[in-house]
Amino acid sequence: MKNVNRVFFCKSLSLVFLVPSFTRSHLRFTYSAAGASSPNRAIHCMASDSPQSGDGSVSSPPNVAAVPTSSSSSSASSAIDFLSLCTRLKTTPRAGWIKRDVKDPESIADHMYRMGLMALISSDIPGVNRDKCMKMAIVHDIAEAIVGDITPSCGISKEEKNRRESEALEHMCKLLGGGERAKEIAELWREYEENSSPEAKVVKDFDKVELILQALEYEQEQGKDLEEFFQSTAGKFQTDIGKAWASEIVSRRRKQH
């Protein structure tokens, strides 16, 4: 099968990602990061054939005890490839803070982790699966490992942003092996994007709550005025817990001014 390269861009962060389409052959994943002086970084996923014998079956090293089966080896390889790609969530700072000259801004993974904690410590809500909320919180921005943190100020439409992220998610799920876990990640991501369940509404609120809590902390730590983040989220909370937590954050902010 012929490999076709796909390129993803994030205008605001000057990121370029080169990702070939998934093939049935074994994936060998590497990524390279240019020096700090270089604005561009690239991620490469390359296909390579697994060693095969003359009859087409996968060959194993001779006389080796306890050799993993080809299925378990392939599964482990896919998992590590996927996790290696997700490291970019730990190293990519959130674009909104960069634009406001915040020092040492949080990463995408930082943001998702605290959202996961919010789901963990939240009280039980009738009709809402808290475990599902935790899972959704840690995958809702997962496509940004490839496309970067695309914000409204990037000048990219919501439709185009969704298209890029959908393609990135599809690639990541194929990299993971396309099995049950990949399907679960894709379903959680789409459910969040479409705001189509009680859990999605809760996690959408946690996304905004985490944003304004982080904004408050940066104001306290760095003397910033980040009023725009409070204005952009005001009146947009959908759930009682989201409204209550946001109100507490806003109340604390008023006391410090």
mmCIF file of C-alpha atoms in Angstrom:
data_model
loop_
_atom_site.group_PDB
_atom_site.id
_atom_site.type_symbol
_atom_site.label_atom_id
_atom_site.label_comp_id
_atom_site.label_asym_id
_atom_site.label_seq_id
_atom_site.Cartn_x
_atom_site.Cartn_y
_atom_site.Cartn_z
ATOM 1 C CA MET A 1 0.000 0.000 0.000
ATOM 2 C CA LYS A 2 1.389 3.376 -0.938
ATOM 3 C CA ASN A 3 2.138 5.765 1.960
ATOM 4 C CA VAL A 4 0.560 9.204 1.752
ATOM 5 C CA ASN A 5 1.962 11.978 3.899
ATOM 6 C CA ARG A 6 -0.336 14.328 5.720
ATOM 7 C CA VAL A 7 0.789 17.647 7.141
ATOM 8 C CA PHE A 8 -0.930 19.386 10.046
ATOM 9 C CA PHE A 9 -0.322 23.039 10.859
ATOM 10 C CA CYS A 10 -1.073 25.205 13.879
ATOM 11 C CA LYS A 11 -0.689 28.780 12.794
ATOM 12 C CA SER A 12 -0.361 30.240 16.280
ATOM 13 C CA LEU A 13 2.475 27.959 17.384
ATOM 14 C CA SER A 14 4.289 27.597 14.053
ATOM 15 C CA LEU A 15 4.150 23.825 14.383
ATOM 16 C CA VAL A 16 4.430 21.448 11.462
ATOM 17 C CA PHE A 17 3.670 17.753 11.808
ATOM 18 C CA LEU A 18 4.375 15.250 9.034
ATOM 19 C CA VAL A 19 2.259 12.150 9.510
ATOM 20 C CA PRO A 20 1.948 9.381 6.910
ATOM 21 C CA SER A 21 -1.283 7.480 6.600
ATOM 22 C CA PHE A 22 -1.574 4.254 8.556
ATOM 23 C CA THR A 23 -0.732 1.058 6.759
ATOM 24 C CA ARG A 24 -1.157 -2.586 7.676
ATOM 25 C CA SER A 25 2.586 -2.959 8.088
ATOM 26 C CA HIS A 26 4.309 -2.549 11.430
ATOM 27 C CA LEU A 27 4.658 1.067 12.566
ATOM 28 C CA ARG A 28 8.004 2.388 13.703
ATOM 29 C CA PHE A 29 7.448 5.691 15.501
ATOM 30 C CA THR A 30 10.001 8.401 16.095
ATOM 31 C CA TYR A 31 9.783 12.073 16.769
ATOM 32 C CA SER A 32 12.404 14.759 16.563
ATOM 33 C CA ALA A 33 12.393 18.143 18.231
ATOM 34 C CA ALA A 34 14.503 20.921 16.832
ATOM 35 C CA GLY A 35 16.549 23.107 19.137
ATOM 36 C CA ALA A 36 14.856 25.794 21.164
ATOM 37 C CA SER A 37 15.889 28.386 18.605
ATOM 38 C CA SER A 38 13.934 26.659 15.873
ATOM 39 C CA PRO A 39 10.186 27.434 15.619
ATOM 40 C CA ASN A 40 9.321 24.181 13.892
ATOM 41 C CA ARG A 41 9.108 20.695 15.284
ATOM 42 C CA ALA A 42 8.218 17.565 13.379
ATOM 43 C CA ILE A 43 6.675 14.242 14.285
ATOM 44 C CA HIS A 44 7.252 11.291 11.976
ATOM 45 C CA CYS A 45 5.419 7.971 11.953
ATOM 46 C CA MET A 46 7.077 5.554 9.530
ATOM 47 C CA ALA A 47 5.868 2.171 8.352
ATOM 48 C CA SER A 48 8.232 -0.751 8.113
ATOM 49 C CA ASP A 49 7.566 -4.395 7.356
ATOM 50 C CA SER A 50 7.772 -6.953 10.134
ATOM 51 C CA PRO A 51 10.277 -9.766 9.464
ATOM 52 C CA GLN A 52 8.541 -12.609 7.659
ATOM 53 C CA SER A 53 9.472 -16.115 6.670
ATOM 54 C CA GLY A 54 9.086 -17.500 3.172
ATOM 55 C CA ASP A 55 5.482 -18.563 3.756
ATOM 56 C CA GLY A 56 4.508 -15.081 4.838
ATOM 57 C CA SER A 57 4.286 -15.799 8.586
ATOM 58 C CA VAL A 58 6.117 -13.685 11.139
ATOM 59 C CA SER A 59 9.392 -15.335 12.075
ATOM 60 C CA SER A 60 10.647 -15.597 15.682
ATOM 61 C CA PRO A 61 14.221 -15.841 16.943
ATOM 62 C CA PRO A 62 15.238 -19.509 17.305
ATOM 63 C CA ASN A 63 15.893 -21.188 20.645
ATOM 64 C CA VAL A 64 14.694 -18.262 22.765
ATOM 65 C CA ALA A 65 12.641 -19.051 25.842
ATOM 66 C CA ALA A 66 9.524 -17.095 26.808
ATOM 67 C CA VAL A 67 9.375 -15.083 23.588
ATOM 68 C CA PRO A 68 6.236 -12.893 23.555
ATOM 69 C CA THR A 69 3.648 -13.869 20.988
ATOM 70 C CA SER A 70 3.478 -11.728 17.891
ATOM 71 C CA SER A 71 0.067 -10.462 19.084
ATOM 72 C CA SER A 72 1.316 -9.313 22.498
ATOM 73 C CA SER A 73 4.487 -7.862 20.962
ATOM 74 C CA SER A 74 2.453 -5.919 18.422
ATOM 75 C CA SER A 75 0.115 -4.682 21.158
ATOM 76 C CA ALA A 76 3.027 -3.494 23.288
ATOM 77 C CA SER A 77 4.610 -1.779 20.300
ATOM 78 C CA SER A 78 1.373 0.031 19.448
ATOM 79 C CA ALA A 79 0.919 1.134 23.059
ATOM 80 C CA ILE A 80 4.425 2.585 23.323
ATOM 81 C CA ASP A 81 4.108 4.280 19.922
ATOM 82 C CA PHE A 82 0.858 5.887 21.084
ATOM 83 C CA LEU A 83 2.297 6.968 24.439
ATOM 84 C CA SER A 84 5.404 8.384 22.782
ATOM 85 C CA LEU A 85 3.230 10.530 20.567
ATOM 86 C CA CYS A 86 1.236 11.684 23.600
ATOM 87 C CA THR A 87 4.405 13.050 25.203
ATOM 88 C CA ARG A 88 3.767 16.198 23.182
ATOM 89 C CA LEU A 89 0.789 16.858 25.444
ATOM 90 C CA LYS A 90 3.300 17.194 28.286
ATOM 91 C CA THR A 91 5.664 19.492 26.404
ATOM 92 C CA THR A 92 3.285 21.736 24.436
ATOM 93 C CA PRO A 93 2.261 24.852 26.390
ATOM 94 C CA ARG A 94 -1.285 26.138 26.193
ATOM 95 C CA ALA A 95 -1.368 28.806 23.492
ATOM 96 C CA GLY A 96 -3.612 31.284 25.322
ATOM 97 C CA TRP A 97 -1.081 31.812 28.068
ATOM 98 C CA ILE A 98 1.781 32.269 25.615
ATOM 99 C CA LYS A 99 -0.122 35.058 23.893
ATOM 100 C CA ARG A 100 -0.538 36.806 27.260
ATOM 101 C CA ASP A 101 3.184 36.505 28.060
ATOM 102 C CA VAL A 102 2.614 34.203 31.025
ATOM 103 C CA LYS A 103 5.898 32.792 32.330
ATOM 104 C CA ASP A 104 6.278 29.004 32.418
ATOM 105 C CA PRO A 105 2.734 28.360 31.172
ATOM 106 C CA GLU A 106 0.991 25.071 31.840
ATOM 107 C CA SER A 107 1.043 22.338 29.234
ATOM 108 C CA ILE A 108 -1.948 20.703 27.574
ATOM 109 C CA ALA A 109 -1.413 17.668 29.817
ATOM 110 C CA ASP A 110 -1.326 19.870 32.934
ATOM 111 C CA HIS A 111 -4.724 21.244 31.983
ATOM 112 C CA MET A 112 -6.248 17.824 31.322
ATOM 113 C CA TYR A 113 -4.773 16.318 34.483
ATOM 114 C CA ARG A 114 -6.416 18.841 36.788
ATOM 115 C CA MET A 115 -9.685 18.366 34.922
ATOM 116 C CA GLY A 116 -9.342 14.656 35.686
ATOM 117 C CA LEU A 117 -8.878 15.518 39.359
ATOM 118 C CA MET A 118 -12.007 17.659 39.228
ATOM 119 C CA ALA A 119 -13.980 14.666 38.009
ATOM 120 C CA LEU A 120 -12.379 12.486 40.681
ATOM 121 C CA ILE A 121 -13.294 14.742 43.620
ATOM 122 C CA SER A 122 -16.706 15.857 42.364
ATOM 123 C CA SER A 123 -19.757 14.675 44.255
ATOM 124 C CA ASP A 124 -22.071 12.135 42.678
ATOM 125 C CA ILE A 125 -24.529 13.636 40.208
ATOM 126 C CA PRO A 126 -27.691 11.707 39.279
ATOM 127 C CA GLY A 127 -27.426 10.395 35.724
ATOM 128 C CA VAL A 128 -23.719 11.180 35.419
ATOM 129 C CA ASN A 129 -21.006 8.502 35.319
ATOM 130 C CA ARG A 130 -18.076 9.981 37.234
ATOM 131 C CA ASP A 131 -15.571 7.413 35.925
ATOM 132 C CA LYS A 132 -16.580 8.305 32.386
ATOM 133 C CA CYS A 133 -16.030 11.982 33.199
ATOM 134 C CA MET A 134 -12.478 11.216 34.356
ATOM 135 C CA LYS A 135 -11.728 9.364 31.135
ATOM 136 C CA MET A 136 -13.253 12.101 29.008
ATOM 137 C CA ALA A 137 -11.243 14.771 30.819
ATOM 138 C CA ILE A 138 -7.918 13.116 29.974
ATOM 139 C CA VAL A 139 -8.716 12.558 26.287
ATOM 140 C CA HIS A 140 -10.723 15.654 25.325
ATOM 141 C CA ASP A 141 -7.636 17.525 24.032
ATOM 142 C CA ILE A 142 -5.674 14.447 22.972
ATOM 143 C CA ALA A 143 -5.652 15.348 19.261
ATOM 144 C CA GLU A 144 -3.589 18.421 20.164
ATOM 145 C CA ALA A 145 -0.597 16.080 20.404
ATOM 146 C CA ILE A 146 -0.565 16.379 16.605
ATOM 147 C CA VAL A 147 -2.324 19.618 15.665
ATOM 148 C CA GLY A 148 -1.245 21.732 18.646
ATOM 149 C CA ASP A 149 -3.436 24.018 20.752
ATOM 150 C CA ILE A 150 -5.617 25.812 18.208
ATOM 151 C CA THR A 151 -7.334 28.825 19.774
ATOM 152 C CA PRO A 152 -9.858 31.299 18.316
ATOM 153 C CA SER A 153 -7.029 33.797 17.811
ATOM 154 C CA CYS A 154 -5.356 31.382 15.367
ATOM 155 C CA GLY A 155 -7.796 32.560 12.705
ATOM 156 C CA ILE A 156 -8.954 28.998 12.016
ATOM 157 C CA SER A 157 -12.683 28.273 11.762
ATOM 158 C CA LYS A 158 -14.379 25.824 14.110
ATOM 159 C CA GLU A 159 -15.115 23.572 11.148
ATOM 160 C CA GLU A 160 -11.483 23.470 10.049
ATOM 161 C CA LYS A 161 -10.284 22.957 13.632
ATOM 162 C CA ASN A 162 -12.679 20.023 14.010
ATOM 163 C CA ARG A 163 -11.546 18.545 10.691
ATOM 164 C CA ARG A 164 -7.867 18.692 11.629
ATOM 165 C CA GLU A 165 -8.468 17.268 15.081
ATOM 166 C CA SER A 166 -10.701 14.499 13.706
ATOM 167 C CA GLU A 167 -7.982 13.418 11.279
ATOM 168 C CA ALA A 168 -5.381 13.553 14.039
ATOM 169 C CA LEU A 169 -7.574 11.461 16.339
ATOM 170 C CA GLU A 170 -8.147 8.906 13.600
ATOM 171 C CA HIS A 171 -4.398 8.581 13.105
ATOM 172 C CA MET A 172 -3.781 8.200 16.846
ATOM 173 C CA CYS A 173 -6.426 5.496 17.164
ATOM 174 C CA LYS A 174 -4.884 3.567 14.274
ATOM 175 C CA LEU A 175 -1.472 3.975 15.863
ATOM 176 C CA LEU A 176 -2.900 2.421 19.028
ATOM 177 C CA GLY A 177 -4.039 -0.567 16.993
ATOM 178 C CA GLY A 178 -7.650 0.315 16.320
ATOM 179 C CA GLY A 179 -8.997 -2.040 19.006
ATOM 180 C CA GLU A 180 -11.412 -1.643 21.871
ATOM 181 C CA ARG A 181 -9.392 1.013 23.718
ATOM 182 C CA ALA A 182 -8.902 3.078 20.571
ATOM 183 C CA LYS A 183 -12.634 2.916 19.911
ATOM 184 C CA GLU A 184 -13.354 4.066 23.468
ATOM 185 C CA ILE A 185 -11.006 7.049 23.134
ATOM 186 C CA ALA A 186 -12.615 8.065 19.829
ATOM 187 C CA GLU A 187 -16.133 7.784 21.254
ATOM 188 C CA LEU A 188 -15.254 9.815 24.344
ATOM 189 C CA TRP A 189 -13.615 12.522 22.219
ATOM 190 C CA ARG A 190 -16.556 12.803 19.817
ATOM 191 C CA GLU A 191 -19.068 12.810 22.653
ATOM 192 C CA TYR A 192 -17.208 15.698 24.251
ATOM 193 C CA GLU A 193 -16.928 17.626 20.993
ATOM 194 C CA GLU A 194 -20.632 17.205 20.290
ATOM 195 C CA ASN A 195 -21.634 17.991 23.888
ATOM 196 C CA SER A 196 -24.018 15.075 23.504
ATOM 197 C CA SER A 197 -24.212 13.541 26.989
ATOM 198 C CA PRO A 198 -24.551 14.579 30.645
ATOM 199 C CA GLU A 199 -20.894 13.642 31.137
ATOM 200 C CA ALA A 200 -19.823 15.842 28.220
ATOM 201 C CA LYS A 201 -21.661 18.806 29.726
ATOM 202 C CA VAL A 202 -19.936 18.288 33.079
ATOM 203 C CA VAL A 203 -16.498 17.970 31.483
ATOM 204 C CA LYS A 204 -17.136 21.016 29.272
ATOM 205 C CA ASP A 205 -17.767 22.936 32.481
ATOM 206 C CA PHE A 206 -14.614 21.530 34.081
ATOM 207 C CA ASP A 207 -12.686 22.764 31.040
ATOM 208 C CA LYS A 208 -13.845 26.324 31.722
ATOM 209 C CA VAL A 209 -13.469 26.005 35.497
ATOM 210 C CA GLU A 210 -9.867 24.846 35.099
ATOM 211 C CA LEU A 211 -9.228 27.758 32.723
ATOM 212 C CA ILE A 212 -10.412 30.470 35.110
ATOM 213 C CA LEU A 213 -8.792 28.817 38.136
ATOM 214 C CA GLN A 214 -5.476 28.818 36.271
ATOM 215 C CA ALA A 215 -6.071 32.422 35.219
ATOM 216 C CA LEU A 216 -6.650 33.400 38.850
ATOM 217 C CA GLU A 217 -3.449 31.655 39.905
ATOM 218 C CA TYR A 218 -1.421 33.424 37.215
ATOM 219 C CA GLU A 219 -2.896 36.755 38.313
ATOM 220 C CA GLN A 220 -1.841 36.024 41.894
ATOM 221 C CA GLU A 221 1.614 34.707 41.006
ATOM 222 C CA GLN A 222 2.604 37.038 38.178
ATOM 223 C CA GLY A 223 0.507 40.157 38.670
ATOM 224 C CA LYS A 224 -1.306 39.635 35.371
ATOM 225 C CA ASP A 225 -4.725 41.014 34.459
ATOM 226 C CA LEU A 226 -6.499 38.108 32.773
ATOM 227 C CA GLU A 227 -10.016 39.502 32.904
ATOM 228 C CA GLU A 228 -10.732 38.393 29.327
ATOM 229 C CA PHE A 229 -10.776 34.728 30.385
ATOM 230 C CA PHE A 230 -13.394 35.411 33.023
ATOM 231 C CA GLN A 231 -15.480 37.409 30.566
ATOM 232 C CA SER A 232 -15.272 34.764 27.851
ATOM 233 C CA THR A 233 -16.593 32.040 30.174
ATOM 234 C CA ALA A 234 -19.192 34.033 32.116
ATOM 235 C CA GLY A 235 -22.721 32.679 31.709
ATOM 236 C CA LYS A 236 -21.576 29.632 29.713
ATOM 237 C CA PHE A 237 -21.631 26.998 32.463
ATOM 238 C CA GLN A 238 -24.207 24.256 31.887
ATOM 239 C CA THR A 239 -24.247 22.325 35.164
ATOM 240 C CA ASP A 240 -24.840 23.085 38.827
ATOM 241 C CA ILE A 241 -21.368 21.931 39.811
ATOM 242 C CA GLY A 242 -19.767 24.026 37.094
ATOM 243 C CA LYS A 243 -21.706 27.109 38.139
ATOM 244 C CA ALA A 244 -20.910 26.561 41.835
ATOM 245 C CA TRP A 245 -17.169 26.084 41.317
ATOM 246 C CA ALA A 246 -16.929 28.995 38.893
ATOM 247 C CA SER A 247 -18.796 31.219 41.356
ATOM 248 C CA GLU A 248 -16.342 30.292 44.109
ATOM 249 C CA ILE A 249 -13.363 31.178 41.899
ATOM 250 C CA VAL A 250 -14.879 34.506 40.861
ATOM 251 C CA SER A 251 -15.706 35.282 44.497
ATOM 252 C CA ARG A 252 -12.108 34.689 45.552
ATOM 253 C CA ARG A 253 -10.883 36.893 42.722
ATOM 254 C CA ARG A 254 -13.107 39.762 43.789
ATOM 255 C CA LYS A 255 -11.739 39.589 47.339
ATOM 256 C CA GLN A 256 -8.174 40.014 46.141
ATOM 257 C CA HIS A 257 -8.927 43.098 44.020
#
